[in-house]
CSV table of C-alpha atoms in Angstrom, one decimal:
chain,number,residue,atom,x,y,z
A,12,UNK,CA,0.5,-1.1,15.8
A,13,UNK,CA,-2.2,1.5,16.5
A,14,UNK,CA,-3.5,2.5,13.1
A,15,UNK,CA,-7.2,3.0,13.8
A,16,UNK,CA,-9.0,0.8,16.3
A,17,UNK,CA,-12.2,0.5,18.4
A,18,UNK,CA,-12.9,-0.8,21.9
A,19,UNK,CA,-15.7,-3.1,20.8
A,20,UNK,CA,-15.8,-4.3,17.2
A,21,UNK,CA,-19.3,-5.7,17.7
A,22,UNK,CA,-20.7,-2.2,17.5
A,23,UNK,CA,-19.5,-2.1,13.8
A,24,UNK,CA,-21.3,-3.4,10.7
A,25,UNK,CA,-20.5,-7.1,10.1
A,26,UNK,CA,-19.3,-8.6,6.9
A,27,UNK,CA,-19.2,-12.2,5.7
A,28,UNK,CA,-19.3,-14.0,2.4
A,29,UNK,CA,-22.5,-16.0,1.7
A,30,UNK,CA,-22.3,-19.7,2.3
A,31,UNK,CA,-22.4,-20.5,-1.4
A,32,UNK,CA,-19.7,-18.1,-2.4
A,33,UNK,CA,-16.9,-19.7,-4.5
A,34,UNK,CA,-13.7,-19.8,-2.4
A,35,UNK,CA,-10.6,-18.4,-4.0
A,36,UNK,CA,-7.8,-21.0,-4.1
A,37,UNK,CA,-4.3,-20.0,-3.0
A,38,UNK,CA,-2.0,-20.0,-6.0
A,39,UNK,CA,1.2,-19.1,-4.2
A,40,UNK,CA,2.7,-17.8,-1.0
A,41,UNK,CA,5.9,-15.7,-1.5
A,42,UNK,CA,8.4,-14.2,1.0
A,43,UNK,CA,9.4,-10.6,0.6
A,44,UNK,CA,13.2,-9.9,0.5
A,45,UNK,CA,14.5,-7.2,2.7
A,46,UNK,CA,16.4,-4.1,1.5
A,47,UNK,CA,16.8,-0.4,2.0
A,48,UNK,CA,15.1,2.5,0.3
A,49,UNK,CA,15.8,6.3,0.0
A,50,UNK,CA,18.4,7.4,2.5
A,51,UNK,CA,18.5,4.0,4.2
A,52,UNK,CA,15.2,3.0,5.8
A,53,UNK,CA,14.5,-0.7,5.8
A,54,UNK,CA,11.8,-2.2,3.6
A,55,UNK,CA,10.3,-5.5,2.6
A,56,UNK,CA,9.5,-5.8,-1.1
A,57,UNK,CA,6.1,-7.4,-0.8
A,58,UNK,CA,5.5,-8.4,-4.4
A,59,UNK,CA,9.0,-9.6,-5.4
A,60,UNK,CA,8.8,-12.8,-7.4
A,61,UNK,CA,5.1,-12.6,-8.2
A,62,UNK,CA,4.2,-12.7,-11.9
A,63,UNK,CA,2.7,-9.3,-13.0
A,64,UNK,CA,-0.4,-11.1,-14.4
A,65,UNK,CA,-1.4,-11.7,-10.7
A,66,UNK,CA,-0.5,-8.2,-9.6
A,67,UNK,CA,-2.1,-6.0,-12.3
A,68,UNK,CA,-3.2,-3.2,-11.6
A,69,UNK,CA,-0.7,-3.1,-8.7
A,70,UNK,CA,3.0,-2.6,-9.5
A,71,UNK,CA,4.9,-2.9,-6.2
A,72,UNK,CA,4.5,-2.5,-2.5
A,73,UNK,CA,7.1,-1.9,0.3
A,74,UNK,CA,6.5,-2.5,4.0
A,75,UNK,CA,8.5,0.3,5.6
A,76,UNK,CA,9.9,-0.8,8.9
A,77,UNK,CA,8.7,-1.8,11.5
A,78,UNK,CA,11.7,-0.1,13.1
A,79,UNK,CA,12.3,1.7,16.4
A,80,UNK,CA,14.8,4.5,15.6
A,81,UNK,CA,17.3,5.9,18.1
A,82,UNK,CA,17.7,9.7,18.2
A,83,UNK,CA,19.2,11.0,14.9
A,84,UNK,CA,18.4,7.8,13.0
A,85,UNK,CA,15.1,8.3,11.2
A,86,UNK,CA,15.5,8.5,7.4
A,87,UNK,CA,13.3,9.2,4.4
A,88,UNK,CA,13.8,9.6,0.6
A,89,UNK,CA,15.6,12.3,-1.3
A,90,UNK,CA,13.8,14.4,-4.0
A,91,UNK,CA,12.8,12.1,-6.9
A,92,UNK,CA,10.4,12.1,-9.8
A,93,UNK,CA,7.3,10.1,-10.6
A,94,UNK,CA,5.1,9.7,-13.7
A,95,UNK,CA,2.4,7.4,-14.9
A,96,UNK,CA,0.9,5.9,-11.7
A,97,UNK,CA,-0.4,6.5,-8.1
A,98,UNK,CA,1.5,6.1,-4.8
A,99,UNK,CA,-0.4,5.2,-1.7
A,100,UNK,CA,1.4,5.8,1.5
A,101,UNK,CA,-0.2,4.3,4.6
A,102,UNK,CA,1.4,5.2,8.0
A,103,UNK,CA,0.6,2.8,10.8
A,104,UNK,CA,3.2,4.1,13.4
A,105,UNK,CA,5.2,7.3,13.2
A,106,UNK,CA,5.0,10.5,11.1
A,107,UNK,CA,5.9,11.2,7.5
A,108,UNK,CA,6.1,14.6,5.8
A,109,UNK,CA,5.6,15.0,2.1
A,110,UNK,CA,6.5,17.9,-0.2
A,111,UNK,CA,6.4,18.2,-4.0
A,112,UNK,CA,7.6,20.5,-6.7
A,113,UNK,CA,4.1,22.0,-7.2
A,114,UNK,CA,3.9,23.2,-3.6
A,115,UNK,CA,1.7,20.4,-2.4
A,116,UNK,CA,2.3,18.2,0.6
A,117,UNK,CA,1.3,17.4,4.1
A,118,UNK,CA,1.9,15.3,7.2
A,119,UNK,CA,0.5,11.8,7.8
A,120,UNK,CA,0.6,9.9,11.0
A,121,UNK,CA,-0.9,6.9,12.8
A,122,UNK,CA,-3.6,5.4,10.5
A,123,UNK,CA,-3.4,8.2,7.9
A,124,UNK,CA,-3.0,7.6,4.1
A,125,UNK,CA,-1.8,9.9,1.4
A,126,UNK,CA,-2.9,9.1,-2.1
A,127,UNK,CA,-0.7,10.8,-4.7
A,128,UNK,CA,-1.7,10.5,-8.4
A,129,UNK,CA,1.6,11.4,-10.1
A,130,UNK,CA,0.0,11.5,-13.5
A,131,UNK,CA,2.0,13.6,-16.0
A,132,UNK,CA,4.8,13.9,-13.3
A,133,UNK,CA,6.3,15.9,-10.5
A,134,UNK,CA,9.2,15.8,-8.0
A,135,UNK,CA,8.6,14.9,-4.4
A,136,UNK,CA,10.3,14.1,-1.1
A,137,UNK,CA,9.1,12.0,1.8
A,138,UNK,CA,10.9,12.3,5.2
A,139,UNK,CA,10.2,12.2,8.9
A,140,UNK,CA,9.8,15.7,10.5
A,141,UNK,CA,12.8,17.2,12.2
A,142,UNK,CA,11.5,16.7,15.7
A,143,UNK,CA,11.2,12.9,15.0
A,144,UNK,CA,14.7,12.8,13.7
A,145,UNK,CA,15.9,14.4,16.9
A,146,UNK,CA,13.8,12.2,19.2
A,147,UNK,CA,13.8,8.9,17.3
A,148,UNK,CA,10.8,6.6,17.7
A,149,UNK,CA,8.7,3.9,16.1
A,150,UNK,CA,8.1,4.0,12.4
A,151,UNK,CA,6.0,1.5,10.3
A,152,UNK,CA,4.0,1.9,7.1
A,153,UNK,CA,3.3,0.8,3.6
A,154,UNK,CA,3.8,2.3,0.2
A,155,UNK,CA,1.8,0.8,-2.7
A,156,UNK,CA,2.1,1.7,-6.4
A,157,UNK,CA,-1.1,1.5,-8.4
A,158,UNK,CA,-0.9,1.6,-12.2
A,159,UNK,CA,-2.9,4.1,-14.3
A,160,UNK,CA,-4.5,3.2,-17.6
A,161,UNK,CA,-2.9,4.8,-20.7
A,162,UNK,CA,-5.8,7.3,-20.9
A,163,UNK,CA,-4.9,8.7,-17.4
A,164,UNK,CA,-1.1,8.5,-17.4
A,165,UNK,CA,-0.6,12.2,-18.4
A,166,UNK,CA,-3.4,13.7,-16.2
A,167,UNK,CA,-2.5,16.5,-13.8
A,168,UNK,CA,-1.2,15.4,-10.4
A,169,UNK,CA,-3.8,15.0,-7.7
A,170,UNK,CA,-3.8,14.3,-3.9
A,171,UNK,CA,-6.1,12.7,-1.4
A,172,UNK,CA,-5.2,13.0,2.3
A,173,UNK,CA,-7.2,10.3,4.1
A,174,UNK,CA,-7.2,10.7,7.8
A,175,UNK,CA,-7.4,7.6,10.0
A,176,UNK,CA,-10.8,8.6,11.3
A,177,UNK,CA,-12.2,8.6,7.8
A,178,UNK,CA,-11.7,4.9,7.0
A,179,UNK,CA,-14.7,2.6,7.0
A,180,UNK,CA,-14.6,0.2,10.0
A,181,UNK,CA,-16.2,-3.2,9.8
A,182,UNK,CA,-16.0,-6.5,11.6
A,183,UNK,CA,-16.6,-10.2,11.1
A,184,UNK,CA,-19.8,-11.8,12.4
A,185,UNK,CA,-18.2,-12.8,15.7
A,186,UNK,CA,-16.3,-9.6,16.2
A,187,UNK,CA,-12.9,-11.3,16.0
A,188,UNK,CA,-11.6,-9.1,13.2
A,189,UNK,CA,-11.4,-5.4,12.7
A,190,UNK,CA,-11.5,-4.4,9.0
A,191,UNK,CA,-10.4,-0.9,7.9
A,192,UNK,CA,-11.5,-0.2,4.3
A,193,UNK,CA,-9.1,2.5,3.0
A,194,UNK,CA,-10.2,2.4,-0.6
A,195,UNK,CA,-12.8,0.8,-2.7
A,196,UNK,CA,-15.6,-1.1,-1.1
A,197,UNK,CA,-16.2,-4.3,0.8
A,198,UNK,CA,-19.7,-5.8,0.7
A,199,UNK,CA,-21.2,-2.5,-0.2
A,200,UNK,CA,-19.3,-0.5,2.5
A,201,UNK,CA,-17.1,2.1,0.8
A,202,UNK,CA,-13.8,3.5,1.9
A,203,UNK,CA,-12.7,7.1,1.4
A,204,UNK,CA,-10.0,6.5,-1.2
A,205,UNK,CA,-11.0,7.4,-4.8
A,206,UNK,CA,-9.1,5.7,-7.5
A,207,UNK,CA,-8.9,5.9,-11.3
A,208,UNK,CA,-8.4,2.1,-11.4
A,209,UNK,CA,-11.0,0.3,-9.4
A,210,UNK,CA,-9.4,-1.4,-6.4
A,211,UNK,CA,-10.1,-2.4,-2.8
A,212,UNK,CA,-7.6,-1.9,0.0
A,213,UNK,CA,-8.3,-3.3,3.5
A,214,UNK,CA,-6.1,-3.4,6.6
A,215,UNK,CA,-7.5,-6.3,8.8
A,216,UNK,CA,-6.6,-7.1,12.4
A,217,UNK,CA,-7.5,-10.7,13.4
A,218,UNK,CA,-7.5,-11.8,17.1
A,219,UNK,CA,-5.8,-15.1,17.8
A,220,UNK,CA,-7.9,-17.9,16.3
A,221,UNK,CA,-10.2,-15.5,14.4
A,222,UNK,CA,-11.2,-16.2,10.8
A,223,UNK,CA,-12.7,-14.0,8.1
A,224,UNK,CA,-14.3,-15.2,4.9
A,225,UNK,CA,-15.0,-12.0,2.9
A,226,UNK,CA,-16.9,-11.5,-0.3
A,227,UNK,CA,-14.5,-10.4,-3.1
A,228,UNK,CA,-15.4,-9.0,-6.5
A,229,UNK,CA,-14.9,-11.7,-9.1
A,230,UNK,CA,-13.5,-9.2,-11.6
A,231,UNK,CA,-10.7,-8.3,-9.1
A,232,UNK,CA,-7.5,-10.1,-8.4
A,233,UNK,CA,-6.8,-11.0,-4.8
A,234,UNK,CA,-3.7,-10.5,-2.6
A,235,UNK,CA,-3.0,-10.7,1.1
A,236,UNK,CA,0.2,-9.4,2.7
A,237,UNK,CA,1.1,-10.1,6.3
A,238,UNK,CA,2.3,-7.0,8.2
A,239,UNK,CA,2.7,-8.9,11.5
A,240,UNK,CA,1.8,-12.2,13.1
A,241,UNK,CA,1.1,-15.7,11.8
A,242,UNK,CA,-1.9,-17.4,10.3
A,243,UNK,CA,-3.3,-19.2,7.2
A,244,UNK,CA,-5.0,-18.3,4.0
A,245,UNK,CA,-7.6,-20.0,1.8
A,246,UNK,CA,-10.1,-22.8,2.7
A,247,UNK,CA,-7.0,-25.1,2.6
A,248,UNK,CA,-5.4,-23.1,5.4
A,249,UNK,CA,-2.0,-22.5,3.7
A,250,UNK,CA,0.4,-21.1,6.4
A,251,UNK,CA,1.5,-17.5,6.1
A,252,UNK,CA,3.5,-15.2,8.3
A,253,UNK,CA,5.1,-11.7,8.6
A,254,UNK,CA,6.6,-10.6,5.3
A,255,UNK,CA,4.7,-13.1,3.1
A,256,UNK,CA,2.2,-12.5,0.3
A,257,UNK,CA,-0.6,-14.9,-0.7
A,258,UNK,CA,-1.8,-14.8,-4.3
A,259,UNK,CA,-5.4,-15.9,-4.7
A,260,UNK,CA,-7.0,-17.4,-7.8
A,261,UNK,CA,-10.5,-16.8,-9.2
A,262,UNK,CA,-13.6,-16.8,-7.0
A,263,UNK,CA,-16.0,-14.7,-5.1
A,264,UNK,CA,-14.7,-15.1,-1.5
A,265,UNK,CA,-11.4,-15.2,0.3
A,266,UNK,CA,-10.5,-16.6,3.7
A,267,UNK,CA,-7.8,-15.5,6.2
A,268,UNK,CA,-7.3,-17.1,9.6
A,269,UNK,CA,-5.1,-16.1,12.6
A,270,UNK,CA,-3.1,-18.8,14.4
A,271,UNK,CA,-4.3,-19.5,18.0
A,272,UNK,CA,-0.9,-18.5,19.3
A,273,UNK,CA,1.0,-15.4,18.2
A,274,UNK,CA,4.4,-14.1,19.1
A,275,UNK,CA,4.7,-12.2,22.4
A,276,UNK,CA,5.4,-8.9,20.6
A,277,UNK,CA,2.6,-9.4,18.0
A,278,UNK,CA,-0.7,-10.0,19.7
A,279,UNK,CA,-2.8,-10.2,16.5
A,280,UNK,CA,-2.5,-11.1,12.8
A,281,UNK,CA,-2.2,-7.9,10.8
A,282,UNK,CA,-2.8,-8.3,7.1
A,283,UNK,CA,-3.4,-6.0,4.1
A,284,UNK,CA,-5.9,-7.3,1.6
A,285,UNK,CA,-5.7,-5.9,-2.0
A,286,UNK,CA,-7.9,-6.4,-5.0
A,287,UNK,CA,-8.1,-4.6,-8.3
A,288,UNK,CA,-9.6,-4.8,-11.8
A,289,UNK,CA,-6.6,-5.6,-14.1
A,290,UNK,CA,-5.8,-2.9,-16.7
A,291,UNK,CA,-4.4,-5.4,-19.2
A,292,UNK,CA,-2.3,-3.0,-21.1
A,293,UNK,CA,1.4,-3.2,-21.9
A,294,UNK,CA,3.5,-1.9,-19.0
A,295,UNK,CA,7.0,-0.3,-19.3
A,296,UNK,CA,8.5,0.3,-15.8
A,297,UNK,CA,11.9,1.6,-15.0
A,298,UNK,CA,12.8,3.3,-11.7
A,299,UNK,CA,10.2,6.1,-10.8
A,300,UNK,CA,8.3,5.9,-14.1
A,301,UNK,CA,5.6,3.5,-15.2
A,302,UNK,CA,4.4,3.9,-18.8
A,303,UNK,CA,3.0,1.8,-21.6
A,304,UNK,CA,6.0,1.8,-24.0
A,305,UNK,CA,9.8,2.1,-24.0
A,306,UNK,CA,9.5,5.3,-26.0
A,307,UNK,CA,7.3,6.8,-23.3
A,308,UNK,CA,9.8,5.8,-20.7
A,309,UNK,CA,12.6,7.5,-22.6
A,310,UNK,CA,10.4,10.6,-23.0
A,311,UNK,CA,9.8,10.6,-19.2
A,312,UNK,CA,13.6,10.5,-18.5
A,313,UNK,CA,14.1,13.3,-21.0
A,314,UNK,CA,11.4,15.4,-19.5
A,315,UNK,CA,12.9,14.9,-16.0
A,316,UNK,CA,16.4,15.8,-17.2
A,317,UNK,CA,15.1,19.0,-18.8
A,318,UNK,CA,13.2,20.1,-15.7
A,319,UNK,CA,9.8,19.5,-17.2
A,320,UNK,CA,8.6,17.6,-14.1
A,321,UNK,CA,9.3,20.6,-11.9
A,322,UNK,CA,12.2,21.9,-9.8
A,323,UNK,CA,12.9,21.6,-6.1
A,324,UNK,CA,11.4,24.5,-4.2
A,325,UNK,CA,14.1,26.8,-2.8
A,326,UNK,CA,12.5,26.7,0.6
A,327,UNK,CA,13.4,23.0,0.9
A,328,UNK,CA,16.9,23.2,-0.6
A,329,UNK,CA,19.8,21.1,0.4
A,330,UNK,CA,18.6,20.3,4.0
A,331,UNK,CA,15.8,18.0,2.8
A,332,UNK,CA,17.0,15.2,0.7
A,333,UNK,CA,20.6,16.2,-0.1
A,334,UNK,CA,20.0,17.3,-3.7
């Protein structure tokens, strides 16, 4: 799990919540069911079973892989539409290509993030490049969906390509954790991702036995999803492991701790920390569209069927996505 790393975390700025910060209690720990997405790549549905009131402004998150493909096996998604929200694709291992109906796109690899604001809508495809399909190899990443407020749902689409070297790197006071701030800020240290809905997204790596207690905005919710390893969350040290999500309650600090012993194939605890300011608007979600009302959903489907969200560029055709 390379993402972005440093040889000596103690050279980085250090972050810790003040001693009098109010610890967030752990409300629940849920286990993500496994399934398949697109053309058949394995995913864990990180937020399954969590009440939306604890997720808002986040909608869903899939852990893609971790899977070591044989030659000819790598898979992606076919062409599909989106409207009304933002997709955040974070690649930890492997390579993903993206193309859309407006001519946008790019390639993201180890530690890179692509932030796509679908807004009023478009068609896009995500797939491994042909050379990776031929060779096979390790693939691991996340895709997070972030809701847009009603005033921004029909804005023009926008992209941010965030290279791994751009993320803000921080550490805990003892250097036992590496914190990668992808979006938002942590204790005044800002990440490169710019969002319409205020959020914080951090990928943390904790060495065995390490603990972090981080300041967390009181107007944000708090979620922790384990990408790899085992540990505990909250001052009460509630156990958590690969594929589980912790939901935190109110407060100004949250705590995550790595177990002293990790699995042989997972040297550290890898966790994604998410927080956002709830939008608190009605949400109508079906398939690739996230709107405020059922009528807006119906309009999105009608616009898609009539080609108003764009058409597949001829240069991509049938070979990419099977449509």
